[in-house]
Tab-separated table of C-alpha atoms in Angstrom:
chain	number	residue	atom	x	y	z
A	1	PRO	CA	81.011	92.795	100.198
A	2	MET	CA	80.561	93.611	96.602
A	3	ILE	CA	82.065	96.366	94.472
A	4	THR	CA	80.144	98.250	91.864
A	5	LEU	CA	81.523	100.525	89.127
A	6	ARG	CA	79.921	103.944	89.123
A	7	PRO	CA	80.897	106.395	86.392
A	8	MET	CA	83.279	108.941	87.743
A	9	THR	CA	81.761	112.449	88.070
A	10	GLU	CA	83.436	115.704	86.973
A	11	ALA	CA	83.679	116.630	90.617
A	12	GLU	CA	85.709	113.440	91.364
A	13	PHE	CA	87.885	113.746	88.307
A	14	GLY	CA	90.213	116.548	89.574
A	15	SER	CA	91.053	114.597	92.719
A	16	PHE	CA	91.457	111.347	90.776
A	17	ARG	CA	93.732	112.938	88.188
A	18	ALA	CA	95.998	114.567	90.767
A	19	GLN	CA	96.287	111.398	92.909
A	20	SER	CA	96.581	109.010	90.001
A	21	LEU	CA	99.262	111.099	88.303
A	22	ALA	CA	101.281	111.483	91.485
A	23	GLY	CA	101.244	107.685	92.129
A	24	TYR	CA	102.231	106.960	88.473
A	25	ILE	CA	105.089	109.397	88.603
A	26	ASP	CA	106.453	107.801	91.783
A	27	GLU	CA	106.105	104.286	90.394
A	28	ARG	CA	107.891	105.307	87.155
A	29	ALA	CA	110.691	107.003	89.014
A	30	ARG	CA	111.148	104.166	91.504
A	31	ASN	CA	111.097	101.392	88.886
A	32	ASN	CA	112.939	103.194	86.137
A	33	GLY	CA	115.663	104.575	88.412
A	34	THR	CA	115.077	108.101	87.059
A	35	SER	CA	114.288	111.389	88.703
A	36	VAL	CA	110.749	112.394	89.766
A	37	GLU	CA	111.153	115.595	87.700
A	38	ARG	CA	111.827	113.644	84.516
A	39	GLU	CA	108.964	111.269	85.121
A	40	ARG	CA	106.645	114.146	85.974
A	41	GLU	CA	107.154	115.606	82.394
A	42	ILE	CA	106.561	112.182	80.783
A	43	ALA	CA	103.547	111.254	82.832
A	44	ALA	CA	101.866	114.681	82.598
A	45	LYS	CA	102.121	114.499	78.784
A	46	GLN	CA	100.586	111.031	78.775
A	47	TYR	CA	97.692	112.083	80.948
A	48	ASP	CA	97.112	115.203	78.893
A	49	GLU	CA	97.040	113.162	75.685
A	50	LEU	CA	94.732	110.420	77.104
A	51	LEU	CA	92.393	112.615	79.150
A	52	PRO	CA	92.031	115.873	77.186
A	53	GLU	CA	88.317	116.081	78.006
A	54	GLY	CA	88.324	114.625	81.515
A	55	VAL	CA	85.614	111.979	82.123
A	56	ARG	CA	84.391	112.504	78.578
A	57	SER	CA	87.715	111.700	76.838
A	58	LYS	CA	87.285	109.512	73.762
A	59	GLY	CA	88.097	105.858	74.334
A	60	GLN	CA	88.586	106.355	78.072
A	61	ARG	CA	86.338	105.048	80.821
A	62	LEU	CA	86.646	106.187	84.396
A	63	TRP	CA	84.803	104.676	87.342
A	64	THR	CA	84.619	105.231	91.037
A	65	LEU	CA	84.757	101.890	92.923
A	66	VAL	CA	81.889	101.753	95.384
A	67	ALA	CA	81.472	99.259	98.186
A	68	GLU	CA	78.170	97.751	99.285
A	69	ASP	CA	77.681	100.488	101.945
A	70	GLY	CA	77.911	103.191	99.277
A	71	GLN	CA	81.383	104.289	100.241
A	72	ALA	CA	83.821	105.244	97.457
A	73	VAL	CA	86.874	102.955	97.992
A	74	GLY	CA	88.976	103.678	94.854
A	75	TRP	CA	88.922	104.231	91.120
A	76	LEU	CA	89.386	102.400	87.861
A	77	TRP	CA	90.501	103.853	84.548
A	78	ILE	CA	90.634	101.888	81.287
A	79	GLU	CA	91.131	102.537	77.597
A	80	VAL	CA	88.808	100.750	75.244
A	81	ASP	CA	89.205	99.860	71.583
A	82	GLU	CA	85.695	98.777	70.669
A	83	GLU	CA	86.638	97.906	67.079
A	84	ALA	CA	89.365	95.494	68.260
A	85	GLY	CA	87.367	94.306	71.195
A	86	THR	CA	90.044	95.105	73.700
A	87	ALA	CA	90.413	97.039	76.899
A	88	PHE	CA	93.518	98.131	78.809
A	89	ILE	CA	93.618	98.998	82.455
A	90	LEU	CA	95.553	102.253	82.929
A	91	ASP	CA	94.964	102.615	86.654
A	92	ILE	CA	93.200	100.702	89.381
A	93	THR	CA	93.688	102.121	92.834
A	94	LEU	CA	92.117	101.349	96.190
A	95	ASN	CA	92.202	103.889	99.031
A	96	PRO	CA	94.957	102.794	101.437
A	97	ASP	CA	92.467	102.051	104.284
A	98	GLN	CA	90.411	99.845	101.933
A	99	ARG	CA	93.163	97.491	100.782
A	100	GLY	CA	93.236	93.874	101.890
A	101	LYS	CA	89.429	93.538	101.919
A	102	GLY	CA	89.048	91.753	98.599
A	103	TYR	CA	87.964	94.847	96.691
A	104	GLY	CA	90.749	94.511	94.087
A	105	GLY	CA	89.535	91.137	92.842
A	106	GLN	CA	85.879	92.252	93.048
A	107	SER	CA	86.707	95.359	91.000
A	108	LEU	CA	88.328	93.270	88.258
A	109	THR	CA	85.335	90.873	88.270
A	110	ALA	CA	82.920	93.858	88.034
A	111	LEU	CA	84.933	95.194	85.081
A	112	GLU	CA	84.716	91.914	83.277
A	113	ALA	CA	80.980	91.849	83.841
A	114	GLU	CA	80.716	95.327	82.470
A	115	LEU	CA	82.813	94.803	79.366
A	116	LYS	CA	81.907	91.286	78.213
A	117	PRO	CA	78.313	92.164	77.075
A	118	GLN	CA	79.880	95.079	75.104
A	119	GLY	CA	81.878	92.652	72.997
A	120	ILE	CA	85.239	93.280	74.648
A	121	GLN	CA	87.185	90.063	74.343
A	122	SER	CA	90.345	90.794	76.350
A	123	ILE	CA	91.695	93.094	79.049
A	124	GLY	CA	95.349	93.943	79.251
A	125	LEU	CA	97.417	95.835	81.795
A	126	ASN	CA	100.919	96.612	82.918
A	127	VAL	CA	102.184	96.238	86.457
A	128	PHE	CA	105.400	97.694	87.820
A	129	ALA	CA	108.108	95.235	88.828
A	130	ASP	CA	108.081	96.177	92.513
A	131	ASN	CA	104.311	95.728	92.924
A	132	ALA	CA	104.244	92.111	94.065
A	133	VAL	CA	100.731	92.461	95.603
A	134	ALA	CA	99.242	93.582	92.287
A	135	ARG	CA	101.084	90.919	90.394
A	136	HIS	CA	99.695	88.294	92.682
A	137	LEU	CA	96.114	89.735	92.417
A	138	TYR	CA	96.252	89.731	88.608
A	139	ALA	CA	97.561	86.179	88.449
A	140	ARG	CA	94.829	85.002	90.854
A	141	GLN	CA	92.224	86.747	88.574
A	142	GLY	CA	93.547	84.850	85.533
A	143	TYR	CA	95.815	87.422	83.960
A	144	ARG	CA	99.012	85.991	82.448
A	145	ARG	CA	102.312	87.526	81.481
A	146	THR	CA	102.379	88.409	77.826
A	147	ASN	CA	105.665	90.323	77.610
A	148	GLN	CA	108.419	91.589	79.812
A	149	ASN	CA	110.693	94.596	79.488
A	150	MET	CA	114.192	94.417	80.995
A	151	ALA	CA	116.881	96.990	81.550
A	152	LYS	CA	120.499	97.012	82.554
A	153	TRP	CA	122.355	100.078	83.877
A	154	LEU	CA	125.615	100.620	82.000
A	155	THR	CA	126.582	103.373	84.474
A	156	ASP	CA	125.654	103.778	88.113
A	157	PRO	CA	122.171	105.150	88.592
A	158	PRO	CA	122.002	108.753	90.028
A	159	ALA	CA	123.169	108.778	93.598
A	160	THR	CA	119.802	109.965	94.864
A	161	GLU	CA	117.934	107.151	93.167
A	162	ALA	CA	117.702	103.534	94.171
A	163	ALA	CA	119.128	101.028	91.750
A	164	PRO	CA	116.417	99.511	89.590
A	165	PRO	CA	115.449	95.899	90.166
A	166	GLY	CA	116.918	93.280	87.844
A	167	VAL	CA	113.638	93.108	85.917
A	168	GLN	CA	111.598	96.169	85.103
A	169	LEU	CA	108.065	96.221	83.907
A	170	GLN	CA	107.191	99.501	82.123
A	171	PRO	CA	104.021	100.945	80.743
A	172	MET	CA	103.524	99.958	77.098
A	173	THR	CA	103.860	102.648	74.530
A	174	GLU	CA	100.849	103.157	72.262
A	175	ALA	CA	102.734	101.379	69.430
A	176	GLU	CA	103.622	98.401	71.737
A	177	PHE	CA	99.955	98.162	72.818
A	178	GLU	CA	98.767	98.123	69.222
A	179	THR	CA	101.306	95.319	68.420
A	180	PHE	CA	100.143	93.377	71.466
A	181	ARG	CA	96.493	93.904	70.750
A	182	ASP	CA	96.901	92.686	67.142
A	183	TRP	CA	98.859	89.620	68.342
A	184	ALA	CA	96.305	88.875	71.116
A	185	ILE	CA	93.422	89.069	68.620
A	186	GLU	CA	95.121	86.633	66.227
A	187	GLU	CA	96.106	84.208	69.039
A	188	TYR	CA	92.886	84.196	70.993
């Protein structure tokens, strides 16, 4: 089976945004040891800033992942800095019933094939600490760790929240990404 990237339609965007945002909120709360309510505020602001014009938002590219049989099996959202020649994966999600079929790796390979002719030299991403499956996939696809955020609780986490893992990976801020991008361009 082979995955193709089809530009996301306006009709698909609403569902994508709602599902992507909900998943991101849950991942942030679970990995940061914070409340869903707090993470909902933070995540909604980030999505509003990055996607003010939906599928036509500047610097953002959104695709529906399509299997050989024409079935939509997930989505892929990246931010591109054409001047710097870099891209950053903000979300790649496969429908739960489509996982374990090799579509994740195929999607990343399709993304590389899409971006390389456009002069994009590197693709970055963040992965939450508790997502071992994704970390394994990215490593298998040739991605390597470039930084690592860590946190230590000085007080007990809220009683309703699980304690964070010893190592936490968090989404980069825009300033952190710019620093990383500048470093990556100089180093590679």
